Coordinates of C-alpha atoms in Angstrom, one line a residue:
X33 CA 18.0 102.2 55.2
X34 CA 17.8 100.1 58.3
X35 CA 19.8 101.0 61.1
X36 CA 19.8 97.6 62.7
X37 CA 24.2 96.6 64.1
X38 CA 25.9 96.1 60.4
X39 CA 29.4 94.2 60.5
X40 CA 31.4 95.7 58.2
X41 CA 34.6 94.2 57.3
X42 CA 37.8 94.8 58.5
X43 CA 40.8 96.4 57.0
X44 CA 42.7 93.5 56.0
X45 CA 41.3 89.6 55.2
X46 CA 40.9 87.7 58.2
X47 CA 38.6 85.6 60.6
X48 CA 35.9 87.9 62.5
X49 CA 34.0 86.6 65.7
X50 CA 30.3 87.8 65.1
X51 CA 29.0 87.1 68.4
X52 CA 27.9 89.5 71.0
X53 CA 26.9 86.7 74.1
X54 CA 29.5 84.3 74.3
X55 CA 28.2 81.8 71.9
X56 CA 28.5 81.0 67.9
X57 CA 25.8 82.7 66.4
X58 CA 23.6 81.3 63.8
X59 CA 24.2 82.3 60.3
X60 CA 21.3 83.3 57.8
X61 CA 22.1 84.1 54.1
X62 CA 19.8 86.4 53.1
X63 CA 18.4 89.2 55.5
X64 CA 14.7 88.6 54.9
X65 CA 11.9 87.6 56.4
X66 CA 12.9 84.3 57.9
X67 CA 16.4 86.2 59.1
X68 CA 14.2 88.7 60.3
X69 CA 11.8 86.3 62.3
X70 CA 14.6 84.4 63.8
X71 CA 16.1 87.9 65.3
X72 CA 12.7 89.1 66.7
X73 CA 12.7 85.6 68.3
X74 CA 16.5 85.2 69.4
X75 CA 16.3 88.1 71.1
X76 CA 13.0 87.6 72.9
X77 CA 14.1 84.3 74.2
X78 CA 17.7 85.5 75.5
X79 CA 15.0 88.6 77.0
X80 CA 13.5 85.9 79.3
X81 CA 16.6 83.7 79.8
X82 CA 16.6 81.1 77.1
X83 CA 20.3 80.6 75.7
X84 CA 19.8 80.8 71.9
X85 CA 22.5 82.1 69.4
X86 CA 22.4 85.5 68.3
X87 CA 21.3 86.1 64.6
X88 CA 24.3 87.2 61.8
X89 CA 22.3 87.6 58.3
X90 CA 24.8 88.0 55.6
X91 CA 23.3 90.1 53.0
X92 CA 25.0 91.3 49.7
X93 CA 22.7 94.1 49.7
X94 CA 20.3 95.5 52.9
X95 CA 17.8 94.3 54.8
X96 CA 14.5 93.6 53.2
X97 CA 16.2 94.2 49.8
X98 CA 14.3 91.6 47.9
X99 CA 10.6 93.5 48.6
X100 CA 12.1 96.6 47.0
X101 CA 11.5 98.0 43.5
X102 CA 15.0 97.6 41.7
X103 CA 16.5 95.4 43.8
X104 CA 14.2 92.1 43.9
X105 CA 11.6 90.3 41.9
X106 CA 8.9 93.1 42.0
X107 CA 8.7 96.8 41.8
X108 CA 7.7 97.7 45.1
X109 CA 3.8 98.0 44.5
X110 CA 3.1 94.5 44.3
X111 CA 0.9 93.7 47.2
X112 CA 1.5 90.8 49.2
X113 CA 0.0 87.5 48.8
X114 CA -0.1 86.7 52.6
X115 CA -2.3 88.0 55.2
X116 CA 0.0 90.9 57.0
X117 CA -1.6 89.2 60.0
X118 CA 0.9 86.0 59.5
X119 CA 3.6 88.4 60.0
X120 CA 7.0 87.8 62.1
X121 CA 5.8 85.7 65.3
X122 CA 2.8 83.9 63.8
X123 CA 1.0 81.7 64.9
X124 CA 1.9 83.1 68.5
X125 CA 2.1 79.5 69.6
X126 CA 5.0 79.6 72.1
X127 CA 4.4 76.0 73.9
X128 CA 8.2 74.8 72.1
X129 CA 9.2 76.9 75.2
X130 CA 7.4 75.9 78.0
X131 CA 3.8 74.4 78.9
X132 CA 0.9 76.9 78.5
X133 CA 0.4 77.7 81.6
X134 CA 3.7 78.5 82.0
X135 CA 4.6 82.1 82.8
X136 CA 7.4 82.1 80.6
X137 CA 5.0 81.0 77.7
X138 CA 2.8 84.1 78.5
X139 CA 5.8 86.8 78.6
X140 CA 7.2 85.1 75.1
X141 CA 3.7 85.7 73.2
X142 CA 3.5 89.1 75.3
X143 CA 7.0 90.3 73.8
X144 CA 6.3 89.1 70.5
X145 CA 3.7 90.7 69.9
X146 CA 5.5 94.1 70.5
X147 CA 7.2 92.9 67.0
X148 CA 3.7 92.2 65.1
X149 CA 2.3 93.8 62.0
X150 CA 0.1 96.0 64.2
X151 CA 2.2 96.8 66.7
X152 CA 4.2 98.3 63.2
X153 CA 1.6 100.6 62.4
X154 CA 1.1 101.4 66.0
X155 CA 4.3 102.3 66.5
X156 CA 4.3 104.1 62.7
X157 CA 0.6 106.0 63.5
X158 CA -1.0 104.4 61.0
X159 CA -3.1 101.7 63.0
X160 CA -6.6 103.4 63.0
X161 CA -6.2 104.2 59.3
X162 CA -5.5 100.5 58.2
X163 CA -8.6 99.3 60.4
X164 CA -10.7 102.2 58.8
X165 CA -9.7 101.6 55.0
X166 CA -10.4 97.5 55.7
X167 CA -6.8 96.0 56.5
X168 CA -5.1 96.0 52.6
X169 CA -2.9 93.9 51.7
X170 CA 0.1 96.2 52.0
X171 CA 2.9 96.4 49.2
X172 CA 6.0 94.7 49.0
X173 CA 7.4 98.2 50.0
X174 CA 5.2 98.7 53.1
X175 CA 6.6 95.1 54.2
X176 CA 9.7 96.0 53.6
X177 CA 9.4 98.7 55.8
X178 CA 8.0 96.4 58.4
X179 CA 11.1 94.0 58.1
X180 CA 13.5 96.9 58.5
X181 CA 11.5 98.2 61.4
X182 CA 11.4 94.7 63.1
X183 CA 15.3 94.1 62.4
X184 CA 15.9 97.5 63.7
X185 CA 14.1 96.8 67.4
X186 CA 15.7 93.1 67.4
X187 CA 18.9 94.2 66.8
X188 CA 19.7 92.2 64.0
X189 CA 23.5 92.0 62.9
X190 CA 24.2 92.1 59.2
X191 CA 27.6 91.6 57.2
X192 CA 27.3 93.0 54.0
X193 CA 28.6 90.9 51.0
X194 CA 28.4 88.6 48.8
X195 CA 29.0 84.6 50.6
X196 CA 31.6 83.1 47.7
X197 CA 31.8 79.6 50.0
X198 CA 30.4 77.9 52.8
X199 CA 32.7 75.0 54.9
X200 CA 32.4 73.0 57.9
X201 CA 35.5 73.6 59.8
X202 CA 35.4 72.1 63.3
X203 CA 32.3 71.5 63.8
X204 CA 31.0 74.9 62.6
X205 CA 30.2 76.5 59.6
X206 CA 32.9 79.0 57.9
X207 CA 31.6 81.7 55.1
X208 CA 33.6 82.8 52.8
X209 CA 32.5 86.5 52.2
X210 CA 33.2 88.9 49.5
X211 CA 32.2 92.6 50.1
X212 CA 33.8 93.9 46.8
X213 CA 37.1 95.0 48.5
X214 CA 38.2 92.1 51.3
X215 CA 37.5 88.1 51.8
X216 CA 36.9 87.3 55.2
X217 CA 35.4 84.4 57.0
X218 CA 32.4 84.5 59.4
X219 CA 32.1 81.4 61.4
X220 CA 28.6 80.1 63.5
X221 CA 27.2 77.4 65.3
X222 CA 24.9 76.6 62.5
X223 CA 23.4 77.8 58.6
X224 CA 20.2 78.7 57.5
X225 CA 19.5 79.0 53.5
X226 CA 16.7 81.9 53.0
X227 CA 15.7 83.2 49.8
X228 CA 15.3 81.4 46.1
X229 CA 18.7 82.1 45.3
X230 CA 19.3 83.4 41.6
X231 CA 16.8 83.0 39.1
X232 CA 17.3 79.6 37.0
X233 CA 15.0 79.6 34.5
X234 CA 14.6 76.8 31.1
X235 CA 15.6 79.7 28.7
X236 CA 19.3 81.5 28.4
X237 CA 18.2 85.8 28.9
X238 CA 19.8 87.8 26.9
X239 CA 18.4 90.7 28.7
X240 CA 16.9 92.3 25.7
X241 CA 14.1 90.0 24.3
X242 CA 14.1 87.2 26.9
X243 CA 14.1 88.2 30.7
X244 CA 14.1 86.4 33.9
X245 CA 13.0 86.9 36.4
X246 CA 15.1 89.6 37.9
X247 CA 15.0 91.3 34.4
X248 CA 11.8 91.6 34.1
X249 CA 11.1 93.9 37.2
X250 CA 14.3 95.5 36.8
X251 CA 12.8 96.7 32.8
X252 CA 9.3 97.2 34.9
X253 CA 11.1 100.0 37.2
X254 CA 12.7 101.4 34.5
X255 CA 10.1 102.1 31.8
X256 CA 8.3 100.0 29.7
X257 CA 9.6 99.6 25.8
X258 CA 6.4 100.6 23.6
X259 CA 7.9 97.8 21.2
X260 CA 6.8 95.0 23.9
X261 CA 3.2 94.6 22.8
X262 CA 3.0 91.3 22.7
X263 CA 5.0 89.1 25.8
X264 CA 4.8 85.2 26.7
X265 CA 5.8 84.8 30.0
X266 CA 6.8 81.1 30.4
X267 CA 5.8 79.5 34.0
X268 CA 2.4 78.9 36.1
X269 CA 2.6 79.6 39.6
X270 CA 2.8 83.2 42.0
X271 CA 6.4 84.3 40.8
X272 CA 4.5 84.0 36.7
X273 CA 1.4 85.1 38.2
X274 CA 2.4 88.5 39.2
X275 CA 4.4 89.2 36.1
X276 CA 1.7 88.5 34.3
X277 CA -0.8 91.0 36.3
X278 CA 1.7 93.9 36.1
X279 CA 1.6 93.2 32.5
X280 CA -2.1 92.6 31.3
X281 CA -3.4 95.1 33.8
X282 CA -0.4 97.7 34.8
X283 CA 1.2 97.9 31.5
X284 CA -1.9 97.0 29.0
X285 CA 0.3 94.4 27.2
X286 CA -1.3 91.3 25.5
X287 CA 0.0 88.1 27.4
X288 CA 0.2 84.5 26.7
X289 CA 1.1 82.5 29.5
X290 CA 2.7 78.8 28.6
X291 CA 1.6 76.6 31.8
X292 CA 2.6 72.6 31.9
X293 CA -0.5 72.0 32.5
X294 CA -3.8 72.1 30.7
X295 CA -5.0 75.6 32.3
X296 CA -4.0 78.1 34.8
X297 CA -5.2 76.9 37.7
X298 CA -6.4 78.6 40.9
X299 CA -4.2 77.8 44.4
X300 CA -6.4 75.8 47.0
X301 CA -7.3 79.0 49.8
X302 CA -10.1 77.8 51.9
X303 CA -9.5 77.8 55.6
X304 CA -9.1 73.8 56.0
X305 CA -6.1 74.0 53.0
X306 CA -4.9 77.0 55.1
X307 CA -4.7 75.4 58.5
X308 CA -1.8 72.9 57.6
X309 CA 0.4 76.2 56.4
X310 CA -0.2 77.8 60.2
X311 CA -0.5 74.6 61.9
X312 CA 1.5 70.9 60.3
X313 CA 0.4 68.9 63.1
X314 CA -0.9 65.9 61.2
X315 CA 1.1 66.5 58.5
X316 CA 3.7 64.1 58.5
X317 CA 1.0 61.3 59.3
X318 CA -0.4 62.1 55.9
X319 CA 1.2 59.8 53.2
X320 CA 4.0 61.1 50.9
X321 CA 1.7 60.7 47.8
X322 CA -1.5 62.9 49.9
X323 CA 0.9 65.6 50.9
X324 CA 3.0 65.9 47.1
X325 CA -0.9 66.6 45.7
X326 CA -1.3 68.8 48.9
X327 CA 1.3 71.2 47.7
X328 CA 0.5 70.8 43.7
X329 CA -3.0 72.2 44.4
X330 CA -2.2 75.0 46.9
X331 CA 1.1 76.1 46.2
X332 CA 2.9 74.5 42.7
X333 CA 2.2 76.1 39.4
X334 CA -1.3 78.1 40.5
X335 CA -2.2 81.8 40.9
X336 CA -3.8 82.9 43.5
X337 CA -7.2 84.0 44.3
X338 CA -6.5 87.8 44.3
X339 CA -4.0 87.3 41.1
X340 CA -6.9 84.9 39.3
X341 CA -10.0 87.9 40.5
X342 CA -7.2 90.5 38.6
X343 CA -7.0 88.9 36.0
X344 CA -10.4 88.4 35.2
X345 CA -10.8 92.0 34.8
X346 CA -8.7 92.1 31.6
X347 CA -9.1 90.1 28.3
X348 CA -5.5 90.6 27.7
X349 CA -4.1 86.7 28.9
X350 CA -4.8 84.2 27.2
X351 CA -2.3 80.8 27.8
X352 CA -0.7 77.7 26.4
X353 CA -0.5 74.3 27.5
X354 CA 3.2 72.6 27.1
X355 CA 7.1 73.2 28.1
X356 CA 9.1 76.2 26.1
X357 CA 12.0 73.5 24.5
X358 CA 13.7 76.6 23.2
X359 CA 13.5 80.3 20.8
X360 CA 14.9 81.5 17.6
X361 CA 14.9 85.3 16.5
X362 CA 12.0 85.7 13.8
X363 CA 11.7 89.1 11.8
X364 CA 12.4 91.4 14.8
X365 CA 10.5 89.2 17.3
X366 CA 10.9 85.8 19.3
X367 CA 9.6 83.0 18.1
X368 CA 9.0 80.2 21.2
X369 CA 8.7 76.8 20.6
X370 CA 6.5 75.0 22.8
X371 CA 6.2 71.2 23.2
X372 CA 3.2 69.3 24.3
X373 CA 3.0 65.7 24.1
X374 CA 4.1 65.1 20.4
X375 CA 3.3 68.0 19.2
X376 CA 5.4 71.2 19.2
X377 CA 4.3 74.6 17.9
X378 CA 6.0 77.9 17.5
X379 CA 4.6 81.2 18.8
X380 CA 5.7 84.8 18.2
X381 CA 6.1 87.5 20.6
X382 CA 7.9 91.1 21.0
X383 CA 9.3 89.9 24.7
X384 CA 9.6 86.4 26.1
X385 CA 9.5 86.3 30.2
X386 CA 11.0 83.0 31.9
X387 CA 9.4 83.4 35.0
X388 CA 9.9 79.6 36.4
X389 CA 11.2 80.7 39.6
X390 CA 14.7 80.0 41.3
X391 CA 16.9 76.8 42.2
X392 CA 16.1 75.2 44.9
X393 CA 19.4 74.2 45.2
X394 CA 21.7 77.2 44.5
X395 CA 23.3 76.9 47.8
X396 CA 24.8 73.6 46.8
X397 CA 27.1 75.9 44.4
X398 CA 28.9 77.6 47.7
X399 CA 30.0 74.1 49.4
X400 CA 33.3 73.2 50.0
X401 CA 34.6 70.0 49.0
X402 CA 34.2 69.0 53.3
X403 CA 30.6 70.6 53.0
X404 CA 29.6 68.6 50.0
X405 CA 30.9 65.1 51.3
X406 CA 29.5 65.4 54.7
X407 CA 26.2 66.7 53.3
X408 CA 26.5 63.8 50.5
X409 CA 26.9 61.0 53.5
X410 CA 24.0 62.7 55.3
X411 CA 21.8 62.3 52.7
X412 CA 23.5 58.5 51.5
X413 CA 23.7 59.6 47.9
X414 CA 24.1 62.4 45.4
X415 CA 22.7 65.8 46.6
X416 CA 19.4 66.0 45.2
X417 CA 15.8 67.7 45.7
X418 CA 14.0 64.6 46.4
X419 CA 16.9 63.4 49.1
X420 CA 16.8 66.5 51.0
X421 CA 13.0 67.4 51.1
X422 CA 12.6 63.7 52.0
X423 CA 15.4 64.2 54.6
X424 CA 14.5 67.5 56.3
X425 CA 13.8 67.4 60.3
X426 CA 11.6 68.5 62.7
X427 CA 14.4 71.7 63.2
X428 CA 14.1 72.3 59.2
X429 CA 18.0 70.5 58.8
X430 CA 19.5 68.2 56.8
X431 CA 20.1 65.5 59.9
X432 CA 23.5 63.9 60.1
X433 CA 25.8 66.7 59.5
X434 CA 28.7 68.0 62.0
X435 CA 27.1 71.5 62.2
X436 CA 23.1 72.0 61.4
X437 CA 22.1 73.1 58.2
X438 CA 18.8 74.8 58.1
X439 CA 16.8 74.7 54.6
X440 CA 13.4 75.9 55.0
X441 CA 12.7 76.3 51.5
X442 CA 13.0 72.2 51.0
X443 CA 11.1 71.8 54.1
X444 CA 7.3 71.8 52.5
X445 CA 7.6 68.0 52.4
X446 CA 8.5 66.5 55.2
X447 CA 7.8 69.1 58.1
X448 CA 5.0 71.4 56.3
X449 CA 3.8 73.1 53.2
X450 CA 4.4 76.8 55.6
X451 CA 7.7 77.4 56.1
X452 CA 9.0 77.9 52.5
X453 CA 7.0 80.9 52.5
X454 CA 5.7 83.7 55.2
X455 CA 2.8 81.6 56.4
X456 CA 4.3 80.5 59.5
X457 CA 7.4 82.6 60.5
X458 CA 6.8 82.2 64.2
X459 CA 6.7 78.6 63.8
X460 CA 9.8 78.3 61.9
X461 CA 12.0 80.5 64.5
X462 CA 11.1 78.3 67.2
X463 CA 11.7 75.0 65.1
X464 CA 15.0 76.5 64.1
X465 CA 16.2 77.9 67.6
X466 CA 14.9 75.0 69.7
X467 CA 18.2 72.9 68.1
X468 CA 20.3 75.1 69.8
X469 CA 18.7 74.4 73.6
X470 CA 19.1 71.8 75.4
X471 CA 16.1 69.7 76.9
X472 CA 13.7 72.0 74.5
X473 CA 12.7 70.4 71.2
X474 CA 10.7 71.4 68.5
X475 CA 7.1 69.8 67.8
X476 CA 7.5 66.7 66.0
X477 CA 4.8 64.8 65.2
X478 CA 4.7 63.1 68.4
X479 CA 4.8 65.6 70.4
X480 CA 2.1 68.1 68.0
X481 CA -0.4 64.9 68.1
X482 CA 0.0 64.8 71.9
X483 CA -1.3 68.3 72.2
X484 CA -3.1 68.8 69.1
X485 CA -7.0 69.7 70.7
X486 CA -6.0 69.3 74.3
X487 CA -3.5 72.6 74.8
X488 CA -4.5 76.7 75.3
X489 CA -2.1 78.0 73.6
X490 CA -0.6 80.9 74.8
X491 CA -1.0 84.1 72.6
X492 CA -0.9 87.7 73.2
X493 CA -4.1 89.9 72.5
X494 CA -2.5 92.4 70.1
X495 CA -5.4 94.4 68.8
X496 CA -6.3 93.5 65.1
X497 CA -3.7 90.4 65.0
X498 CA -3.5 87.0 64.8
X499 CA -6.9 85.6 63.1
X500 CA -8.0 83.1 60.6
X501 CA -10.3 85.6 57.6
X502 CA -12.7 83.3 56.6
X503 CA -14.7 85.6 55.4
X504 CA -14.8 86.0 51.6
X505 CA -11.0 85.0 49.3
X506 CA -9.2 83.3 52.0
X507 CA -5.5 84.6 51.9
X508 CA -2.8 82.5 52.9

C-alpha cells in the first residue's frame, strides 16, 4: 500500500485543517491519476518558490485503487491504452510558469521528470529490461504501482472515506466525509472531480445475470461461471471494449456486442488526431459542431487499435446495431430486447454486461442545497451536461462560482479532448494550479495561438521519455 501522509480522522466529529503551508489546499475526490499529477506538480512548484496549494485526495479506498484487480473496473492485467510515455508531467511543457528561457522553466521540466514513467523504472531497476523487451504497454497494476510510487515521492495527503456532501461555506468548499466510524468536514480553497463516479448504466444489475460494470470485473477476479457461455455486453466504446476482449480472448466466451451505431468502429489514432489530446492549442478556434465529431471519432463509442487488432484474433464477437430498451428472464437465460429504428428484436444470452460507462454527473448527487444554487446561477439554468461542457474554462472550472470547481472529465469540449483521460496530465496540473497564482494564467487560446510555432519549449531529456510513436498503431 502506499505510504504517501494519510489523514485519518479524528476521535470525535469535527472540522480538520488539512494544510501543511499556511494556505487552503486543493481538494481532489478520487486519488488517481489526475490527484496524483496535481501532487507531483504542487510540490515541484512550491520546490522552486511558486505559492500553489497543497494536494488533499479524499479517497474511500487507497491510492491508485481503481487500476487494481478487485477494486476497479479491470482485473489488474489489463494493459493500458495510453502510451506510459504520457505519464504524470506530460507534455513537459512548463511555459504556464515562466517564458522558455526562463531558468525557472528549465528547473520545473528538470524536477519533473524525476516523477516520469522512466525515472519509475529507473528508480525500480527495471529500465534496461523495458527498453530491451520493446516498451509494453504496462498493466493496469504496473501503473498502479507507478501512481503509488509518484504519490509516495510527492507527498501526497489522503483522507480515507467516503465524501457524503460537498458545500460552499465562505468562500471555500466543505466535504462532508464518512470513513465508516466518524463524519468530519475537510475544507479547501477549491474542488476537483476525478474519476467516472459509479457505474450508471441503461439496465437495473441484479448482480447475477446482468452486471455492470464494476460486477463484471469483480465476477472476472473471482472465477468465471462455466454456465456464462454466451454474454452481450451492451455499449461501444473502451470501458465495452475491454470487457469484451477479456471475454472473447481470456475467457473463450461467445460475445455479442449491441453498439448504437451500425458497427464497431475503430478510435481515430494517427499522429495529427493525437496532437490535439497533447497539445489543444487551436482547439477552441475549431467550431462546436468540428470538435463534437472530433471526439465521436477518436474517443466516443470506438475501440481502440490494440483492442480492434485483439479482437480480430478471435471469431468469438460478433455485434448488434440498436439501444438495449430492456430484459426479461427466458428459460434459465436473459432475453434482451434491442431497439433499432422501428424495429425491436429479442436476443438470448447466459450473462448480459451493461458496460455504458459512468455518469458524468454523479458529483451533482453530493451538493448542498448552497452548492447546487450557486453552481445552478453559474451555469444560468438547470445543471446539465451540455451547460457545463459548454461552460468549462481555460483552468477546467465551472466559471462564476464563489470557490472553483474543477471538472476535467466535462472539459473535452470546450478546453480539449485530453484532459478527461491520461493523455495530458502535465497539462492539466498546470491549468488547474495556475488559478491559484496570481499574475500566472493558464494557456487560453490567446495566449496558446500567440506561442503556438514560435516557443522552445522547455523539457527535460529523461532517457526513453516524452515522444510522439508514429511508428506503426499510434497509441494515445
Amino acid at each position: 500500500m502506499s505510504q504517501s501522509s494519510t489523514l485519518f480522522p479524528a476521535s470525535v466529529a469535527g472540522t480538520r485543517s488539512t494544510s501543511r503551508h499556511g494556505g487552503a489546499p486543493l481538494l481532489v475526490i478520487g486519488a488517481g491519476p489526475k490527484a496524483v499529477a496535481l501532487a507531483v506538480k504542487s510540490s515541484v512548484l512550491r520546490a522552486v518558490g511558486f505559492d500553489v496549494p497543497e494536494i488533499v485526495a479524499l479517497e474511500r479506498d487507497r491510492t491508485a485503487a481503481n487500476w487494481l484487480a478487485g477494486r476497479g473496473w479491470t482485473n489488474g492485467r489489463q494493459r493500458l491504452g495510453t502510451l506510459p510515455e504520457k505519464d504524470l508531467g506530460f507534455p513537459y511543457d512548463c511555459t504556464t510558469w515562466g517564458e522558455s528561457h526562463d531558468p525557472v522553466t528549465g528547473e520545473i521540466a528538470q524536477r519533473m521528470a524525476g516523477f516520469s514513467w522512466a525515472s519509475h523504472l529507473q528508480d525500480r531497476g527495471l529500465y534496461a529490461r523495458w527498453i530491451d523487451r520493446s516498451r509494453p504497454q504496462p498493466s493496469h497494476r504496473e501503473w498502479a504501482d507507478y501512481l503509488e510510487w509518484a504519490a509516495d515521492r510527492s507527498g501526497l495527503r489522503t483522507v480515507i472515506g467516503e465524501v457524503r456532501a460537498a458545500e460552499l461555506r465562505g468562500g471555500d468548499w466543505a466535504l462532508t466525509v464518512d470513513d465508516g466510524t466518524d463524519r468530519f468536514a475537510v475544507h479547501g480553497a477549491g474542488l476537483l472531480v476525478s474519476g467516472p463516479g459509479p457505474a450508471a448504466g441503461v439496465l437495473p444489475a441484479d448482480g447475477a445475470r446482468v452486471l455492470d460494470t464494476a460486477g463484471f470485473w469483480k465476477m472476472a477476479v473471482e472465477g468465471f461461471p462455466d454456465w456464462a457461455e454466451t454474454v452481450v455486453v451492451v455499449g461501444a466504446g473502451e470501458t465495452a471494449g475491454t470487457i469484451v476482449r477479456e471475454l472473447a480472448l481470456g475467457q473463450d466466451r461467445k460475445v455479442t456486442v449491441v453498439a448504437p451505431r451500425a458497427t464497431l468502429y475503430s478510435r481515430g489514432e494517427s499522429p495529427f488526431e493525437n496532437r490535439y489530446y497533447s497539445d489543444p492549442t487551436g482547439w477552441a478556434g475549431l467550431s462546436e459542431t468540428d470538435r463534437q465529431e472530433f471526439i465521436r471519432r477518436t474517443d466516443r463509442a470506438v475501440f481502440s487499435q490494440e483492442v480492434q487488432s485483439d479482437l480480430a484474433l478471435t471469431t468469438n464477437v460478433s455485434w448488434e446495431p440498436g439501444r438495449v430498451v430492456g430484459t426479461r428472464p427466458a428459460d434459465g437465460q436473459i432475453a434482451v430486447e434491442i431497439a433499432y429504428g422501428e424495429q425491436h428484436r429479442l436476443h438470448r444470452a447466459d450473462l448480459v454486461v451493461d458496460a455504458t460507462g459512468g455518469d458524468p454527473l454523479w458529483f451533482t448527487g453530493l451538493l448542498g442545497p448552497l452548492a447546487e444554487d450557486a453552481l445552478r446561477a453559474a451555469l444560468g439554468g438547470a445543471v446539465t451536461r451540455e451547460r457545463i461542457e459548454r461552460s468549462i474554462d481555460s483552468s477546467l472550472a465551472v466559471p462564476g462560482l464563489p470557490a472553483p470547481l474543477h471538472l476535467p472529465n466535462l472539459a473535452a469540449l470546450a478546453q480539449g479532448p485530453g484532459f478527461p483521460n491520461l493523455s495530458s496530465l502535465g497539462l492539466l496540473s498546470d491549468r488547474v494550479l495556475a488559478r491559484y497564482v496570481p499574475d500566472v494564467h493558464a494557456d487560453d487560446t490567446a495566449v496558446a495561438e500567440a506561442r503556438s510555432g514560435s516557443r522552445t519549449t522547455a523539457r527535460a531529456g529523461a532517457p526513453g521519455s516524452h515522444h510522439l510513436d508514429t511508428s506503426g498503431a499510434a497509441q494515445r
